[in-house]
Short mmCIF file of C-alpha atoms in Angstrom, two decimals:
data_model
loop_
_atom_site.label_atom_id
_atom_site.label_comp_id
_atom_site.label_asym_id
_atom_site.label_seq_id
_atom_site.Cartn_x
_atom_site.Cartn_y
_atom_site.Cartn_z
CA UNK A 1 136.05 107.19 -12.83
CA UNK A 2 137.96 106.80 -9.61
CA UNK A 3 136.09 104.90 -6.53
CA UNK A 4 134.41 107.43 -4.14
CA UNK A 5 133.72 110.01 -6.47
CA UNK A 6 131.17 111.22 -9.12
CA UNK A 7 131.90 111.98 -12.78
CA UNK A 8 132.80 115.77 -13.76
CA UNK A 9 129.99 116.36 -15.42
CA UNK A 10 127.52 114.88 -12.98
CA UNK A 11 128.71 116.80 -10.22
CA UNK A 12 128.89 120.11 -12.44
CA UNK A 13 125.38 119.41 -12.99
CA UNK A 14 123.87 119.74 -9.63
CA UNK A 15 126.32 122.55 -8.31
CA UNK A 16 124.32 125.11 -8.51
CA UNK A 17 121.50 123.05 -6.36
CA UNK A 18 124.35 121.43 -3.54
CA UNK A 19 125.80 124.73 -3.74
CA UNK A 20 122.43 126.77 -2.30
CA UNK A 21 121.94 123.69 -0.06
CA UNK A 22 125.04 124.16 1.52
CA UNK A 23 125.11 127.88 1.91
CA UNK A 24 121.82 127.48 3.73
CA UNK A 25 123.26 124.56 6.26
CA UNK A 26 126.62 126.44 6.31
CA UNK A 27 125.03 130.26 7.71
CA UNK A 28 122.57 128.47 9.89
CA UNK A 29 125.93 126.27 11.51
CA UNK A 30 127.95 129.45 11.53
CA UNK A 31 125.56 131.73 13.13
CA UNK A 32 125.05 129.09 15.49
CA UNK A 33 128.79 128.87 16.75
CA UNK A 34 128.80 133.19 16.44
CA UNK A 35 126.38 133.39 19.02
CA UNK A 36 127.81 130.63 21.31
CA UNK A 37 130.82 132.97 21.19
CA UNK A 38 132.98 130.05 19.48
CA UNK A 39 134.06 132.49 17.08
CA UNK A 40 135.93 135.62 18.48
CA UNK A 41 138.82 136.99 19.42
CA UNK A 42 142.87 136.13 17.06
CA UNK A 43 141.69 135.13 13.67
CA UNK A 44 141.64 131.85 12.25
CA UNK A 45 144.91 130.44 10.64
CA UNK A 46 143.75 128.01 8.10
CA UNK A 47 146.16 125.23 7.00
CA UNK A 48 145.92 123.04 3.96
CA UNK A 49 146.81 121.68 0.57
CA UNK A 50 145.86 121.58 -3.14
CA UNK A 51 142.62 123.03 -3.56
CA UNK A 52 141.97 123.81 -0.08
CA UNK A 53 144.47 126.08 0.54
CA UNK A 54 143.45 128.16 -2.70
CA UNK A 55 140.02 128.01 -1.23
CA UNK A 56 140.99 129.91 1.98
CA UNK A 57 142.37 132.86 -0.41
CA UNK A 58 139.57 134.86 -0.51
CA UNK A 59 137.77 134.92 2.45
CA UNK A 60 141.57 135.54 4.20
CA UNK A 61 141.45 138.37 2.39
CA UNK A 62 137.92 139.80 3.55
CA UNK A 63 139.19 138.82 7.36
CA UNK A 64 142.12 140.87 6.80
CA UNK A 65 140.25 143.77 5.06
CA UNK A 66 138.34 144.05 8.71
CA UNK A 67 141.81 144.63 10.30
CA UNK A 68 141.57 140.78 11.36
CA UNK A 69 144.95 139.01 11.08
CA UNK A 70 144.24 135.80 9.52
CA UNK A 71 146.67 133.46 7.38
CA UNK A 72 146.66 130.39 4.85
CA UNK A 73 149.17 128.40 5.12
CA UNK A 74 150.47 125.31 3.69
CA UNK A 75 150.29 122.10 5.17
CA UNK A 76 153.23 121.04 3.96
CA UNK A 77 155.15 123.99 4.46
CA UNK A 78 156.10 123.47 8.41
CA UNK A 79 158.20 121.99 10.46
CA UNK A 80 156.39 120.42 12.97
CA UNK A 81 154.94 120.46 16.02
CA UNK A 82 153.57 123.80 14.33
CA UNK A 83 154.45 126.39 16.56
CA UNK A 84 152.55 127.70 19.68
CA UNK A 85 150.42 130.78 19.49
CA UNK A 86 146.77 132.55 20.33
CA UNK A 87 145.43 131.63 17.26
CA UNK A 88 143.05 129.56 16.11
CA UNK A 89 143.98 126.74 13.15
CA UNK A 90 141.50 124.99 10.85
CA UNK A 91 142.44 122.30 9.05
CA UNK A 92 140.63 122.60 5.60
CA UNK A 93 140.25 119.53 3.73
CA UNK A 94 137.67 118.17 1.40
CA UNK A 95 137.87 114.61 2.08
CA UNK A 96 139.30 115.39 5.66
CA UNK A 97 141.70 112.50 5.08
CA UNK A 98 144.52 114.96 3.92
CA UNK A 99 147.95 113.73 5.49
CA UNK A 100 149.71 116.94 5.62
CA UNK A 101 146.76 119.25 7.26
CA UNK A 102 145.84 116.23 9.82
CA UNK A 103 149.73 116.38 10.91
CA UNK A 104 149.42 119.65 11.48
CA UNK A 105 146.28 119.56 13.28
CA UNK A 106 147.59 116.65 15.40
CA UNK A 107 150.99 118.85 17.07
CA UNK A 108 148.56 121.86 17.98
CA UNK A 109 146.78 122.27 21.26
CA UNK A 110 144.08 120.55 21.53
CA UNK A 111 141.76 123.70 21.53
CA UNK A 112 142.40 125.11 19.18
CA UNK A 113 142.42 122.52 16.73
CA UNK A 114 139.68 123.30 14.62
CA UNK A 115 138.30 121.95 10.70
CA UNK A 116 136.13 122.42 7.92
CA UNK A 117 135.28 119.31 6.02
CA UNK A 118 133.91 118.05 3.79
CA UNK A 119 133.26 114.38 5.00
CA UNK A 120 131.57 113.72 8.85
CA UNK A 121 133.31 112.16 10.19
CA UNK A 122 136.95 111.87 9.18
CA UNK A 123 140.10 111.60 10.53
CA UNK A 124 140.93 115.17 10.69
CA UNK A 125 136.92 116.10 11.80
CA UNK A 126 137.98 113.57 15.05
CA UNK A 127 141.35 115.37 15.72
CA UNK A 128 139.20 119.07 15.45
CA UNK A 129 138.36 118.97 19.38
CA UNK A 130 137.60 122.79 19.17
CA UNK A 131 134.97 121.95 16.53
CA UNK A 132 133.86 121.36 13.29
CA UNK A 133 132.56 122.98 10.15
CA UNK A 134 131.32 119.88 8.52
CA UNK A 135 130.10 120.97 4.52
CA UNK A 136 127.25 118.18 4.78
CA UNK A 137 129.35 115.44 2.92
CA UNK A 138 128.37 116.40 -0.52
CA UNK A 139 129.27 113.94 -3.59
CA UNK A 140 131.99 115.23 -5.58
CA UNK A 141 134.39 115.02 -8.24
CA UNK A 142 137.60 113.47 -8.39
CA UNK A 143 138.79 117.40 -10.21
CA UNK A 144 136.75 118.74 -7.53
CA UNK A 145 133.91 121.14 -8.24
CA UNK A 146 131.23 121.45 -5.60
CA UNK A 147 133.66 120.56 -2.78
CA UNK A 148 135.95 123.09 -3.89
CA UNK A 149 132.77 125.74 -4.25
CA UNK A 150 131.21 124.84 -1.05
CA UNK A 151 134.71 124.83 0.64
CA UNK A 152 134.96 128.68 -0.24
CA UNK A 153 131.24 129.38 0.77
CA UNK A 154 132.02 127.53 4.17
CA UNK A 155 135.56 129.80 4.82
CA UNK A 156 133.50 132.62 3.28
CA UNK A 157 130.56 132.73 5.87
CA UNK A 158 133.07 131.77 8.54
CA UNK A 159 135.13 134.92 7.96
CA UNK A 160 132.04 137.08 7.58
CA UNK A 161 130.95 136.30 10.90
CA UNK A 162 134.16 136.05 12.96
CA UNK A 163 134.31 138.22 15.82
CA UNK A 164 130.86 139.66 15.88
CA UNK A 165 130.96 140.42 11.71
CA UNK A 166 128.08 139.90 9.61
CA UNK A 167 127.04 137.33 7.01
CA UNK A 168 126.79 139.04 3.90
CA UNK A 169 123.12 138.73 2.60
CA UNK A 170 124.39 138.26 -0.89
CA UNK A 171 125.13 134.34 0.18
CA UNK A 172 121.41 133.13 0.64
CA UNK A 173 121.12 135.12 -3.10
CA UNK A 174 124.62 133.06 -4.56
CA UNK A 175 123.25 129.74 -5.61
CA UNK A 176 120.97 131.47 -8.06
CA UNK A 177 123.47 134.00 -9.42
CA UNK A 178 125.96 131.21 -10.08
CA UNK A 179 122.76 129.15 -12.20
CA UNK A 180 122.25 132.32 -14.11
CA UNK A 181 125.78 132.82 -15.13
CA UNK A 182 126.75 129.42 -15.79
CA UNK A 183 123.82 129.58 -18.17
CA UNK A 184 124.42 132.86 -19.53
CA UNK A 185 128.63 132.44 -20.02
CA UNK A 186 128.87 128.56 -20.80
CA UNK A 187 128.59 129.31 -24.81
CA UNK A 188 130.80 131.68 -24.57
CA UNK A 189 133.48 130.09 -22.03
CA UNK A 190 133.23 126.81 -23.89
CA UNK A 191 133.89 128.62 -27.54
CA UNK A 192 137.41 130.06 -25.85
CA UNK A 193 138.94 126.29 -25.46
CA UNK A 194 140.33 126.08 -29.30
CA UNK A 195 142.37 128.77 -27.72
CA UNK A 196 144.33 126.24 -26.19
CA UNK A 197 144.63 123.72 -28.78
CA UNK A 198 148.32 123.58 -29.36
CA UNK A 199 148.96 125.26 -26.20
CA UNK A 200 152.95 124.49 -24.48
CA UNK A 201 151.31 126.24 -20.86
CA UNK A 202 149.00 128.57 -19.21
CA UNK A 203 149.82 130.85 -16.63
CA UNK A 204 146.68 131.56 -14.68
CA UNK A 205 147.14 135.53 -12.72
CA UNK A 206 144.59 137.01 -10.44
CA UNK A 207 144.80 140.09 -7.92
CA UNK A 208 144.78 140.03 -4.44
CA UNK A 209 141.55 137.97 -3.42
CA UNK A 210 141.91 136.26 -6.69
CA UNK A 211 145.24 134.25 -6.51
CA UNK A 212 142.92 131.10 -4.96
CA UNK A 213 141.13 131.64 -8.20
CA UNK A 214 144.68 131.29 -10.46
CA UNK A 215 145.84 128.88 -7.80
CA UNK A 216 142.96 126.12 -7.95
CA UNK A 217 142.50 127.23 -11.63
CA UNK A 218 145.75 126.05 -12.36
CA UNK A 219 145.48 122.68 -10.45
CA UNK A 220 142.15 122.00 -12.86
CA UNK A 221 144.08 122.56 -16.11
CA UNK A 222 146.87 120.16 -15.15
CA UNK A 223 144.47 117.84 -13.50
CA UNK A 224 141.70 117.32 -16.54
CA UNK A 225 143.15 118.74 -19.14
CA UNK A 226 146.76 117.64 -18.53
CA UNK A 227 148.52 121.31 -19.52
CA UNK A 228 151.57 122.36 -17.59
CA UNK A 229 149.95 125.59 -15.59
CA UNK A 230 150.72 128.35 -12.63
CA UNK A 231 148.80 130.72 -10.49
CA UNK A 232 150.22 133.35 -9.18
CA UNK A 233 149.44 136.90 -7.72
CA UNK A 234 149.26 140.06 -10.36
CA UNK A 235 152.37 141.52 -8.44
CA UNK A 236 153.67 138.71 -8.68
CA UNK A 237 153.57 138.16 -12.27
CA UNK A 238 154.64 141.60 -13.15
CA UNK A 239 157.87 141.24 -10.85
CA UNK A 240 159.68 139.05 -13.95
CA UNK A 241 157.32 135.97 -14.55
CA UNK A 242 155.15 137.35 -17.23
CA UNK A 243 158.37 138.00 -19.81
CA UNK A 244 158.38 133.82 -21.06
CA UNK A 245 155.24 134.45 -22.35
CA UNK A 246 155.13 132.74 -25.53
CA UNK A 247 153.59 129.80 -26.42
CA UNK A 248 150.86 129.81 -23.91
CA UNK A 249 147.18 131.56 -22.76
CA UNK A 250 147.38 133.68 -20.06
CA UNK A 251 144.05 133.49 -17.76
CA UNK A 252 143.49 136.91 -16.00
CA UNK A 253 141.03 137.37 -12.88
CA UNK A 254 140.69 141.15 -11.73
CA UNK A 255 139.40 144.37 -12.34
CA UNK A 256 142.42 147.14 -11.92
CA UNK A 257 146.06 146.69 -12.93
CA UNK A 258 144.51 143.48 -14.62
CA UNK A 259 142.70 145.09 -17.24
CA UNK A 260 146.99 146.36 -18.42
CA UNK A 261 148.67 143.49 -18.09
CA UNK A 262 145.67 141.89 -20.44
CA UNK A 263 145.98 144.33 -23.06
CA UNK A 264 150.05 144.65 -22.94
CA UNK A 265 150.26 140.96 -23.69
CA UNK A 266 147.15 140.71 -26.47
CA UNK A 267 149.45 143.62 -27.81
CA UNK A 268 152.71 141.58 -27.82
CA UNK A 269 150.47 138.63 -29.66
CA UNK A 270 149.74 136.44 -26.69
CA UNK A 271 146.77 134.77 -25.95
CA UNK A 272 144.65 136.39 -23.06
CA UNK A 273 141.38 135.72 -21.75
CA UNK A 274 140.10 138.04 -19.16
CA UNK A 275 137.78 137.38 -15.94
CA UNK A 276 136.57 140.78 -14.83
CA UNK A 277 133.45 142.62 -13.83
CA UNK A 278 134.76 145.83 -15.90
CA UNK A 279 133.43 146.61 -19.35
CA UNK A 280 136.48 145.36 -22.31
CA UNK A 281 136.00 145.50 -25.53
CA UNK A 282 137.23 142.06 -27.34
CA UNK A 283 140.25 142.43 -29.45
CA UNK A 284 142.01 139.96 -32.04
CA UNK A 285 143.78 138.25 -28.74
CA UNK A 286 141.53 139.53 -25.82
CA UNK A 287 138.64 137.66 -24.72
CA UNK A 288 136.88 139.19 -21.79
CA UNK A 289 134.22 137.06 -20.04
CA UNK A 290 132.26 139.74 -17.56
CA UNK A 291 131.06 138.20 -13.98
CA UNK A 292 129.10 140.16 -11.83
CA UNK A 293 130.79 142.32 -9.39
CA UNK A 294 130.87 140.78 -5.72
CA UNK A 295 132.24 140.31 -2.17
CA UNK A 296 135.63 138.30 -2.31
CA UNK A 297 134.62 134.98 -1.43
CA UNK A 298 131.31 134.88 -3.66
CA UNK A 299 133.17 136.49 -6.34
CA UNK A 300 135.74 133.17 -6.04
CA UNK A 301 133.22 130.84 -6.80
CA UNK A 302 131.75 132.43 -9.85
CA UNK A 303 135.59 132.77 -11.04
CA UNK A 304 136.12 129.19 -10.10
CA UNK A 305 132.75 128.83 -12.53
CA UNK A 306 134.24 130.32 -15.18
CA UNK A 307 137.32 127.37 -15.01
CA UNK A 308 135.21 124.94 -14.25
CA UNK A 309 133.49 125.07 -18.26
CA UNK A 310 136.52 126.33 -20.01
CA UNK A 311 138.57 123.13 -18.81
CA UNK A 312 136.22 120.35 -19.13
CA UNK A 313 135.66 122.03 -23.15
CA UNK A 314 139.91 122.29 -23.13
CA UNK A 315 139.73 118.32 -22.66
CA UNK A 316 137.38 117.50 -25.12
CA UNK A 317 138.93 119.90 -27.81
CA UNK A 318 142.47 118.19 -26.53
CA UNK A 319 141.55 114.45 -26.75
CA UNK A 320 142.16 114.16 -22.71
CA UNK A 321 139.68 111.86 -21.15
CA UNK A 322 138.55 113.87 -17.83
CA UNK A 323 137.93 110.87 -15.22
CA UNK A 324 141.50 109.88 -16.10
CA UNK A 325 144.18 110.43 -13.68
CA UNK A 326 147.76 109.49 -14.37
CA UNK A 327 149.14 109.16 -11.13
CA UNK A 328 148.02 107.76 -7.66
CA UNK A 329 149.94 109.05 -4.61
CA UNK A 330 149.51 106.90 -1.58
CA UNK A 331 150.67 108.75 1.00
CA UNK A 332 148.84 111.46 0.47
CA UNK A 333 145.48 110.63 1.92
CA UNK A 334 145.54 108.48 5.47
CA UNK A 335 142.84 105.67 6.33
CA UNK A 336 138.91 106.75 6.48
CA UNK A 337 139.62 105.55 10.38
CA UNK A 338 142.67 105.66 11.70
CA UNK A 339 144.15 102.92 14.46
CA UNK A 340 143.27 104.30 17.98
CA UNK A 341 141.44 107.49 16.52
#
């Protein structure tokens, strides 16, 4: 196990429990800020890397289904000092030690440099002048699994409330729906992974509010289970990358031009198992696994459920030991306290 986090397993455990225990500190924190008028007017650009930036899929998404204009951007992906402008960036990191998003965070105007964290305080909570959305320090896994959960509820409640919107009432109601389907759908989830036995790849696909689902899917299979993956966007997919299939299992999130591409590839022989909310019947090659139906962001985190079993079963079934990580970066992470910070 690597220093500083829990096992897999034991954080998988309690999820459902940090998970409600979040959501509750997370509304309370975000209602707060709402009605100190701390969240209004350009939306919220939210930088970050890895699993973070998948995170802020979703509930980008549901700020841009509002009319909002809201981006997620890479870290990584800028020249810096990141450019000038009206809106709002949060930095989005787990351990809020992530090199890349604190950069970024470091060439914008002080006010609005803004973060939501995992770990109070870190480097990148002390550069967030314009304030922080701290997720209460919550042990987690190395592969993360509550941080990346309570990551999405965090962006999720933030983007329901921005500029005078409404947390969704379905969040105080998440923690239980995600115990009842892990219960329900982990014997079914977990008898997919021979599926992947002698697997060469999996492409992970998911529509719109989905691609964080393929995206941070995708990063778990290579991470414990050590299988050369991609997420990518439905449209995406069907512009080209879907004709190498061969070889693989293709992981589908989605409930409309999905439900196609699943059955057109079970029909070429491919391997296909589907995430929806829609009714499928089970083919030879099609393996639908039904979540419930709901708003973007909540609907990420039982998708992100769904992963979460199928790859730790994927490990065992491929001899990969899941606390074992082949490479250490060290540049990728700065100092719990930085010199002068």
């Amino acid at each position: 196990m690597t220093d500083g986090y829990i096992a897999y397993e034991a954080a998988r455990a309690t999820q459902a429990q940090a998970l409600g225990a979040a959501i509750t500190r997370l509304t309370g924190a975000v209602t707060a800020s709402a009605a100190e008028g701390a969240l209004s007017g350009p939306g919220p650009v939210f930088v970050g890397i890895g699993a973070s930036l998948a995170a802020a899929c979703a509930p980008v998404w549901a700020l841009r289904g509002r009319g909002i204009h809201s981006w997620r951007l890479g870290a990584g992906d800028h020249p810096l000092p990141f450019p000038a402008a009206a809106h709002p960036v949060f930095g989005v990191s787990q351990s809020g030690r992530s090199a890349e998003t604190l950069a970024v965070l470091d060439s914008v105007d002080p006010a609005r440099r803004f973060a939501v964290v995992n770990v109070v305080p870190s480097p990148i909570a002390t550069v967030a002048t314009g304030g922080v959305l701290g997720l209460g320090s919550i042990p987690d896994s190395y592969a993360s699994t509550i941080g990346y959960t309570a990551t999405v509820a965090a962006l999720g409640i933030l983007a329901d409330a921005w500029d005078g919107g409404r947390i969704d009432e379905g969040w105080s109601r998440l923690a239980a729906v995600f115990a009842a389907v892990e219960s329900e759908l982990t014997p079914r989830v977990r008898a997919l992974a021979p599926l992947f036995e002698g697997a060469t790849h999996a492409d992970f696909v998911g529509t719109g509010p989905a691609v964080g689902s393929a995206e941070a899917s995708a990063l778990l299979f290579r991470e414990v289970a050590r299988i050369p993956s991609t997420g990518m966007s439905t449209r995406q997919y069907l512009h080209g990358s879907m004709e190498s299939a061969g070889g693989g299992v293709h992981v589908i999130f989605g409930d409309t031009r999905e439900l196609d591409v699943a059955e057109t590839l079970a029909g070429a022989g491919h391997r296909v198992i589907l995430v929806t909310s829609e009714p499928v019947a089970a083919g030879p090659l099609l393996h639908p696994v039904t979540v419930p139906r709901l708003p973007a962001a909540q609907r990420a985190i039982i998708e992100i459920l769904v992963t979460q079993i199928l790859v730790a079963a994927v490990a065992e079934v491929r001899g990969v030991e899941v606390e074992e990580f082949v490479f250490h970066n060290s540049d990728i992470k700065v100092a719990a306290e930085r010199p002068g910070v």
